[in-house]
Amino acid sequence: MLKIGVLASGRGSNLQSIIDKIETGELEAKIQLLISDREKAFALKRAEKHRIDSLYINPNDYRNKKNYEQKLIDLFKEREVELVVMAGFMRFMGSYFINHFKNRVMNIHPSLLPSFPGLHPQRQALEYGVKVSGCTVHFADEGMDTGPIIIQETVSVLDNDDEDSLSTRILKKEHQIYPKAIKLFIEDKLKIEGRSVRII
Ligand code: GRF
């Protein structure tokens, strides 16, 4: 049973997709702890509903980024977390945290990386005029949305798309690929070779 720690800042629909797969038995995992950096994050409510331990940790209560990251490391370590899943966590985790959980932090991003990293990737995709976009699950490294890619899924960009409609279509795919990537991790099928992740 893989012990997971989740970081989320918002509505938590990706968190929900993982909870659902755990509850149906498709993912042999347990969410040990959800941490949010936002008190009002709906993700906290979802955790509560499913009796998952959750904490709001206010970054402003810490002297600096490293202290905040240390707190998160300590909380996850106390609960023997083996994989950290960032699910809509709007905070950039620095090298201190990433190195502690080396190759054991996943992130999901709503674009086909390396296109459109950072904020508002769906808006960037529309502004650029791409015909295909999608989502990416990757291991987090020290850069912004730059780590080794695990799975990507594509979505057509339609002529009449706006940011909302494109985001909604991408989100549906996100809910499919995040649990898939976690399952591959559980089955020890992900081999990182430089920038690439080979699925064995
Ligand atoms: C998702 O689009 C995810 O890819 C991005 O932030 C959004 C979070 O959505 N990093 P939710 O909180 O999981 O519903």
PDB file of C-alpha atoms and ligand atoms in Angstrom:
ATOM      1  CA  MET A   1       0.000   0.000   0.000  1.00  0.00           C
ATOM      2  CA  LEU A   2       1.735   3.139  -1.234  1.00  0.00           C
ATOM      3  CA  LYS A   3       1.650   5.999   1.242  1.00  0.00           C
ATOM      4  CA  ILE A   4       0.806   9.232  -0.531  1.00  0.00           C
ATOM      5  CA  GLY A   5       1.010  12.851   0.588  1.00  0.00           C
ATOM      6  CA  VAL A   6      -1.013  15.362  -1.435  1.00  0.00           C
ATOM      7  CA  LEU A   7      -0.457  19.100  -1.858  1.00  0.00           C
ATOM      8  CA  ALA A   8      -3.403  21.120  -3.163  1.00  0.00           C
ATOM      9  CA  SER A   9      -4.456  24.746  -3.192  1.00  0.00           C
ATOM     10  CA  GLY A  10      -7.882  24.801  -4.769  1.00  0.00           C
ATOM     11  CA  ARG A  11     -10.983  22.872  -5.726  1.00  0.00           C
ATOM     12  CA  GLY A  12      -9.185  19.505  -5.626  1.00  0.00           C
ATOM     13  CA  SER A  13     -10.831  17.707  -8.537  1.00  0.00           C
ATOM     14  CA  ASN A  14      -7.577  15.862  -9.260  1.00  0.00           C
ATOM     15  CA  LEU A  15      -7.388  14.897  -5.606  1.00  0.00           C
ATOM     16  CA  GLN A  16     -10.931  13.567  -5.983  1.00  0.00           C
ATOM     17  CA  SER A  17     -10.007  11.461  -9.015  1.00  0.00           C
ATOM     18  CA  ILE A  18      -7.249   9.837  -6.959  1.00  0.00           C
ATOM     19  CA  ILE A  19      -9.508   9.298  -3.949  1.00  0.00           C
ATOM     20  CA  ASP A  20     -12.088   7.652  -6.229  1.00  0.00           C
ATOM     21  CA  LYS A  21      -9.562   5.213  -7.680  1.00  0.00           C
ATOM     22  CA  ILE A  22      -8.307   4.344  -4.214  1.00  0.00           C
ATOM     23  CA  GLU A  23     -11.841   3.716  -3.031  1.00  0.00           C
ATOM     24  CA  THR A  24     -12.634   1.421  -5.953  1.00  0.00           C
ATOM     25  CA  GLY A  25      -9.422  -0.499  -5.256  1.00  0.00           C
ATOM     26  CA  GLU A  26      -7.819   0.412  -8.589  1.00  0.00           C
ATOM     27  CA  LEU A  27      -5.027   2.203  -6.777  1.00  0.00           C
ATOM     28  CA  GLU A  28      -3.370   0.342  -3.941  1.00  0.00           C
ATOM     29  CA  ALA A  29      -2.546   3.452  -2.022  1.00  0.00           C
ATOM     30  CA  LYS A  30      -3.504   5.462   1.007  1.00  0.00           C
ATOM     31  CA  ILE A  31      -3.505   9.238   1.259  1.00  0.00           C
ATOM     32  CA  GLN A  32      -1.742   9.790   4.557  1.00  0.00           C
ATOM     33  CA  LEU A  33      -2.132  13.534   4.563  1.00  0.00           C
ATOM     34  CA  LEU A  34      -3.417  16.393   2.436  1.00  0.00           C
ATOM     35  CA  ILE A  35      -1.719  19.726   2.971  1.00  0.00           C
ATOM     36  CA  SER A  36      -3.111  22.956   1.587  1.00  0.00           C
ATOM     37  CA  ASP A  37      -1.572  26.407   1.590  1.00  0.00           C
ATOM     38  CA  ARG A  38      -5.037  27.965   1.365  1.00  0.00           C
ATOM     39  CA  GLU A  39      -7.458  27.869   4.243  1.00  0.00           C
ATOM     40  CA  LYS A  40     -10.510  27.931   1.999  1.00  0.00           C
ATOM     41  CA  ALA A  41      -9.368  25.285  -0.470  1.00  0.00           C
ATOM     42  CA  PHE A  42     -12.255  22.990  -1.363  1.00  0.00           C
ATOM     43  CA  ALA A  43      -9.681  20.181  -1.438  1.00  0.00           C
ATOM     44  CA  LEU A  44      -9.697  20.340   2.395  1.00  0.00           C
ATOM     45  CA  LYS A  45     -13.439  19.677   2.412  1.00  0.00           C
ATOM     46  CA  ARG A  46     -13.041  16.747   0.061  1.00  0.00           C
ATOM     47  CA  ALA A  47     -10.409  15.237   2.351  1.00  0.00           C
ATOM     48  CA  GLU A  48     -12.621  15.695   5.381  1.00  0.00           C
ATOM     49  CA  LYS A  49     -15.544  14.017   3.616  1.00  0.00           C
ATOM     50  CA  HIS A  50     -13.381  10.991   2.883  1.00  0.00           C
ATOM     51  CA  ARG A  51     -11.834  10.940   6.365  1.00  0.00           C
ATOM     52  CA  ILE A  52      -8.393  11.823   5.093  1.00  0.00           C
ATOM     53  CA  ASP A  53      -6.129  13.742   7.478  1.00  0.00           C
ATOM     54  CA  SER A  54      -5.703  17.269   6.227  1.00  0.00           C
ATOM     55  CA  LEU A  55      -3.940  20.407   7.340  1.00  0.00           C
ATOM     56  CA  TYR A  56      -3.897  24.011   6.280  1.00  0.00           C
ATOM     57  CA  ILE A  57      -0.331  25.209   6.617  1.00  0.00           C
ATOM     58  CA  ASN A  58      -0.027  28.943   6.124  1.00  0.00           C
ATOM     59  CA  PRO A  59       3.261  29.792   4.379  1.00  0.00           C
ATOM     60  CA  ASN A  60       3.170  33.242   5.994  1.00  0.00           C
ATOM     61  CA  ASP A  61       3.708  31.635   9.392  1.00  0.00           C
ATOM     62  CA  TYR A  62       7.223  30.631   8.328  1.00  0.00           C
ATOM     63  CA  ARG A  63      10.300  32.797   8.250  1.00  0.00           C
ATOM     64  CA  ASN A  64      11.289  31.773   4.770  1.00  0.00           C
ATOM     65  CA  LYS A  65      10.609  29.288   1.992  1.00  0.00           C
ATOM     66  CA  LYS A  66      13.078  26.752   3.362  1.00  0.00           C
ATOM     67  CA  ASN A  67      11.395  26.718   6.777  1.00  0.00           C
ATOM     68  CA  TYR A  68       8.022  26.190   5.146  1.00  0.00           C
ATOM     69  CA  GLU A  69       9.380  23.367   3.014  1.00  0.00           C
ATOM     70  CA  GLN A  70      10.998  21.824   6.106  1.00  0.00           C
ATOM     71  CA  LYS A  71       7.619  21.851   7.856  1.00  0.00           C
ATOM     72  CA  LEU A  72       6.015  20.040   4.932  1.00  0.00           C
ATOM     73  CA  ILE A  73       8.874  17.525   4.821  1.00  0.00           C
ATOM     74  CA  ASP A  74       8.502  16.876   8.564  1.00  0.00           C
ATOM     75  CA  LEU A  75       4.747  16.370   8.304  1.00  0.00           C
ATOM     76  CA  PHE A  76       5.077  13.957   5.405  1.00  0.00           C
ATOM     77  CA  LYS A  77       7.981  12.133   7.028  1.00  0.00           C
ATOM     78  CA  GLU A  78       6.017  11.646  10.248  1.00  0.00           C
ATOM     79  CA  ARG A  79       3.442   9.854   8.146  1.00  0.00           C
ATOM     80  CA  GLU A  80       6.012   7.874   6.166  1.00  0.00           C
ATOM     81  CA  VAL A  81       4.936   9.368   2.861  1.00  0.00           C
ATOM     82  CA  GLU A  82       6.549   7.632  -0.119  1.00  0.00           C
ATOM     83  CA  LEU A  83       5.125   9.720  -2.961  1.00  0.00           C
ATOM     84  CA  VAL A  84       4.147  13.394  -2.939  1.00  0.00           C
ATOM     85  CA  VAL A  85       1.376  14.285  -5.382  1.00  0.00           C
ATOM     86  CA  MET A  86       0.938  17.938  -6.283  1.00  0.00           C
ATOM     87  CA  ALA A  87      -2.644  18.389  -7.387  1.00  0.00           C
ATOM     88  CA  GLY A  88      -3.268  22.011  -8.241  1.00  0.00           C
ATOM     89  CA  PHE A  89      -0.705  23.241  -5.734  1.00  0.00           C
ATOM     90  CA  MET A  90      -0.117  26.862  -6.673  1.00  0.00           C
ATOM     91  CA  ARG A  91       3.208  27.189  -4.935  1.00  0.00           C
ATOM     92  CA  PHE A  92       6.561  26.554  -6.514  1.00  0.00           C
ATOM     93  CA  MET A  93       8.447  24.004  -4.433  1.00  0.00           C
ATOM     94  CA  GLY A  94      12.160  24.741  -4.211  1.00  0.00           C
ATOM     95  CA  SER A  95      15.160  22.485  -4.445  1.00  0.00           C
ATOM     96  CA  TYR A  96      15.182  21.850  -0.687  1.00  0.00           C
ATOM     97  CA  PHE A  97      11.845  20.051  -0.830  1.00  0.00           C
ATOM     98  CA  ILE A  98      12.380  18.482  -4.243  1.00  0.00           C
ATOM     99  CA  ASN A  99      15.776  17.039  -3.318  1.00  0.00           C
ATOM    100  CA  HIS A 100      14.395  15.581  -0.140  1.00  0.00           C
ATOM    101  CA  PHE A 101      11.819  13.598  -2.090  1.00  0.00           C
ATOM    102  CA  LYS A 102      13.990  13.102  -5.155  1.00  0.00           C
ATOM    103  CA  ASN A 103      12.038  11.460  -8.002  1.00  0.00           C
ATOM    104  CA  ARG A 104       9.127  11.020  -5.622  1.00  0.00           C
ATOM    105  CA  VAL A 105       7.176  14.213  -6.331  1.00  0.00           C
ATOM    106  CA  MET A 106       4.639  14.260  -9.149  1.00  0.00           C
ATOM    107  CA  ASN A 107       2.873  17.218 -10.661  1.00  0.00           C
ATOM    108  CA  ILE A 108       0.107  17.661 -13.213  1.00  0.00           C
ATOM    109  CA  HIS A 109       0.012  20.527 -15.650  1.00  0.00           C
ATOM    110  CA  PRO A 110      -2.769  21.420 -18.103  1.00  0.00           C
ATOM    111  CA  SER A 111      -0.676  21.709 -21.259  1.00  0.00           C
ATOM    112  CA  LEU A 112       1.533  19.537 -23.392  1.00  0.00           C
ATOM    113  CA  LEU A 113       4.829  20.388 -21.747  1.00  0.00           C
ATOM    114  CA  PRO A 114       7.307  21.796 -22.566  1.00  0.00           C
ATOM    115  CA  SER A 115       4.788  24.145 -24.202  1.00  0.00           C
ATOM    116  CA  PHE A 116       3.139  26.668 -21.928  1.00  0.00           C
ATOM    117  CA  PRO A 117       4.627  26.056 -18.483  1.00  0.00           C
ATOM    118  CA  GLY A 118       3.672  28.303 -15.578  1.00  0.00           C
ATOM    119  CA  LEU A 119       0.416  30.134 -15.086  1.00  0.00           C
ATOM    120  CA  HIS A 120      -2.626  30.106 -17.389  1.00  0.00           C
ATOM    121  CA  PRO A 121      -1.407  27.446 -19.825  1.00  0.00           C
ATOM    122  CA  GLN A 122      -4.857  27.040 -21.411  1.00  0.00           C
ATOM    123  CA  ARG A 123      -5.028  30.778 -22.123  1.00  0.00           C
ATOM    124  CA  GLN A 124      -1.483  30.679 -23.511  1.00  0.00           C
ATOM    125  CA  ALA A 125      -2.438  27.773 -25.792  1.00  0.00           C
ATOM    126  CA  LEU A 126      -5.434  29.705 -27.163  1.00  0.00           C
ATOM    127  CA  GLU A 127      -3.423  32.881 -27.627  1.00  0.00           C
ATOM    128  CA  TYR A 128      -0.725  30.980 -29.476  1.00  0.00           C
ATOM    129  CA  GLY A 129      -3.293  29.331 -31.706  1.00  0.00           C
ATOM    130  CA  VAL A 130      -2.227  25.723 -31.265  1.00  0.00           C
ATOM    131  CA  LYS A 131      -4.565  23.071 -32.676  1.00  0.00           C
ATOM    132  CA  VAL A 132      -3.762  20.467 -30.043  1.00  0.00           C
ATOM    133  CA  SER A 133      -3.227  20.879 -26.345  1.00  0.00           C
ATOM    134  CA  GLY A 134      -3.581  18.524 -23.418  1.00  0.00           C
ATOM    135  CA  CYS A 135      -2.098  17.670 -20.064  1.00  0.00           C
ATOM    136  CA  THR A 136       1.098  16.275 -18.636  1.00  0.00           C
ATOM    137  CA  VAL A 137       1.988  14.327 -15.512  1.00  0.00           C
ATOM    138  CA  HIS A 138       5.648  14.672 -14.695  1.00  0.00           C
ATOM    139  CA  PHE A 139       8.122  14.214 -11.898  1.00  0.00           C
ATOM    140  CA  ALA A 140       8.887  17.561 -10.339  1.00  0.00           C
ATOM    141  CA  ASP A 141      12.427  18.830 -10.500  1.00  0.00           C
ATOM    142  CA  GLU A 142      13.922  22.160  -9.506  1.00  0.00           C
ATOM    143  CA  GLY A 143      12.481  24.030 -12.487  1.00  0.00           C
ATOM    144  CA  MET A 144       8.984  25.264 -13.200  1.00  0.00           C
ATOM    145  CA  ASP A 145       7.076  22.392 -14.866  1.00  0.00           C
ATOM    146  CA  THR A 146      10.312  21.028 -16.288  1.00  0.00           C
ATOM    147  CA  GLY A 147      10.729  17.559 -14.776  1.00  0.00           C
ATOM    148  CA  PRO A 148      10.765  14.204 -16.606  1.00  0.00           C
ATOM    149  CA  ILE A 149       7.463  13.520 -18.333  1.00  0.00           C
ATOM    150  CA  ILE A 150       5.516  10.426 -17.275  1.00  0.00           C
ATOM    151  CA  ILE A 151       2.270  10.584 -19.287  1.00  0.00           C
ATOM    152  CA  GLN A 152       0.668  13.077 -21.651  1.00  0.00           C
ATOM    153  CA  GLU A 153      -2.798  13.136 -23.139  1.00  0.00           C
ATOM    154  CA  THR A 154      -3.965  15.297 -26.014  1.00  0.00           C
ATOM    155  CA  VAL A 155      -7.091  17.379 -26.550  1.00  0.00           C
ATOM    156  CA  SER A 156      -8.112  19.125 -29.777  1.00  0.00           C
ATOM    157  CA  VAL A 157      -8.411  22.887 -29.592  1.00  0.00           C
ATOM    158  CA  LEU A 158     -11.678  23.902 -31.242  1.00  0.00           C
ATOM    159  CA  ASP A 159     -12.307  27.133 -33.137  1.00  0.00           C
ATOM    160  CA  ASN A 160     -14.934  28.264 -30.658  1.00  0.00           C
ATOM    161  CA  ASP A 161     -12.992  27.315 -27.517  1.00  0.00           C
ATOM    162  CA  ASP A 162     -12.510  29.802 -24.746  1.00  0.00           C
ATOM    163  CA  GLU A 163     -10.310  29.320 -21.699  1.00  0.00           C
ATOM    164  CA  ASP A 164     -13.143  27.689 -19.758  1.00  0.00           C
ATOM    165  CA  SER A 165     -14.228  25.207 -22.384  1.00  0.00           C
ATOM    166  CA  LEU A 166     -10.666  24.155 -23.155  1.00  0.00           C
ATOM    167  CA  SER A 167      -9.809  23.858 -19.447  1.00  0.00           C
ATOM    168  CA  THR A 168     -12.864  21.690 -18.851  1.00  0.00           C
ATOM    169  CA  ARG A 169     -11.958  19.301 -21.672  1.00  0.00           C
ATOM    170  CA  ILE A 170      -8.355  19.086 -20.527  1.00  0.00           C
ATOM    171  CA  LEU A 171      -9.416  18.529 -16.917  1.00  0.00           C
ATOM    172  CA  LYS A 172     -11.370  15.410 -17.904  1.00  0.00           C
ATOM    173  CA  LYS A 173      -8.155  13.946 -19.300  1.00  0.00           C
ATOM    174  CA  GLU A 174      -6.229  15.034 -16.207  1.00  0.00           C
ATOM    175  CA  HIS A 175      -8.557  12.943 -14.089  1.00  0.00           C
ATOM    176  CA  GLN A 176      -7.674   9.927 -16.208  1.00  0.00           C
ATOM    177  CA  ILE A 177      -3.922  10.273 -16.437  1.00  0.00           C
ATOM    178  CA  TYR A 178      -3.024  11.251 -12.877  1.00  0.00           C
ATOM    179  CA  PRO A 179      -4.309   8.023 -11.333  1.00  0.00           C
ATOM    180  CA  LYS A 180      -2.678   6.114 -14.223  1.00  0.00           C
ATOM    181  CA  ALA A 181       0.715   7.660 -13.500  1.00  0.00           C
ATOM    182  CA  ILE A 182       0.372   6.873  -9.810  1.00  0.00           C
ATOM    183  CA  LYS A 183      -0.557   3.282 -10.632  1.00  0.00           C
ATOM    184  CA  LEU A 184       2.590   2.949 -12.751  1.00  0.00           C
ATOM    185  CA  PHE A 185       4.624   4.301  -9.832  1.00  0.00           C
ATOM    186  CA  ILE A 186       3.010   1.810  -7.459  1.00  0.00           C
ATOM    187  CA  GLU A 187       3.819  -1.026  -9.850  1.00  0.00           C
ATOM    188  CA  ASP A 188       7.420   0.204 -10.066  1.00  0.00           C
ATOM    189  CA  LYS A 189       7.091   0.598 -13.814  1.00  0.00           C
ATOM    190  CA  LEU A 190       8.599   4.069 -14.100  1.00  0.00           C
ATOM    191  CA  LYS A 191      12.297   4.182 -14.864  1.00  0.00           C
ATOM    192  CA  ILE A 192      13.854   7.626 -15.066  1.00  0.00           C
ATOM    193  CA  GLU A 193      16.682   7.840 -17.560  1.00  0.00           C
ATOM    194  CA  GLY A 194      17.979  11.385 -17.744  1.00  0.00           C
ATOM    195  CA  ARG A 195      15.114  13.530 -18.959  1.00  0.00           C
ATOM    196  CA  SER A 196      13.015  10.560 -20.015  1.00  0.00           C
ATOM    197  CA  VAL A 197      10.753   8.266 -18.105  1.00  0.00           C
ATOM    198  CA  ARG A 198      10.622   4.807 -19.568  1.00  0.00           C
ATOM    199  CA  ILE A 199       7.505   2.781 -18.799  1.00  0.00           C
ATOM    200  CA  ILE A 200       8.663  -0.807 -18.369  1.00  0.00           C
TER     201      ILE A 200
HETATM  202  C1  GRF B   1      -5.446  21.505 -12.805  1.00  0.00           C
HETATM  203  O1  GRF B   1      -5.769  21.989 -14.090  1.00  0.00           O
HETATM  204  C2  GRF B   1      -3.996  21.141 -12.717  1.00  0.00           C
HETATM  205  O2  GRF B   1      -3.476  20.636 -13.892  1.00  0.00           O
HETATM  206  C3  GRF B   1      -3.361  22.460 -12.404  1.00  0.00           C
HETATM  207  O3  GRF B   1      -4.248  23.100 -11.533  1.00  0.00           O
HETATM  208  C4  GRF B   1      -5.561  22.596 -11.758  1.00  0.00           C
HETATM  209  C5  GRF B   1      -6.041  22.073 -10.436  1.00  0.00           C
HETATM  210  O4  GRF B   1      -7.365  21.628 -10.484  1.00  0.00           O
HETATM  211  N1  GRF B   1      -2.021  22.289 -11.875  1.00  0.00           N
HETATM  212  P1  GRF B   1      -7.985  20.813  -9.270  1.00  0.00           P
HETATM  213  O5  GRF B   1      -7.739  21.634  -8.020  1.00  0.00           O
HETATM  214  O6  GRF B   1      -7.311  19.481  -9.215  1.00  0.00           O
HETATM  215  O7  GRF B   1      -9.447  20.708  -9.571  1.00  0.00           O
END
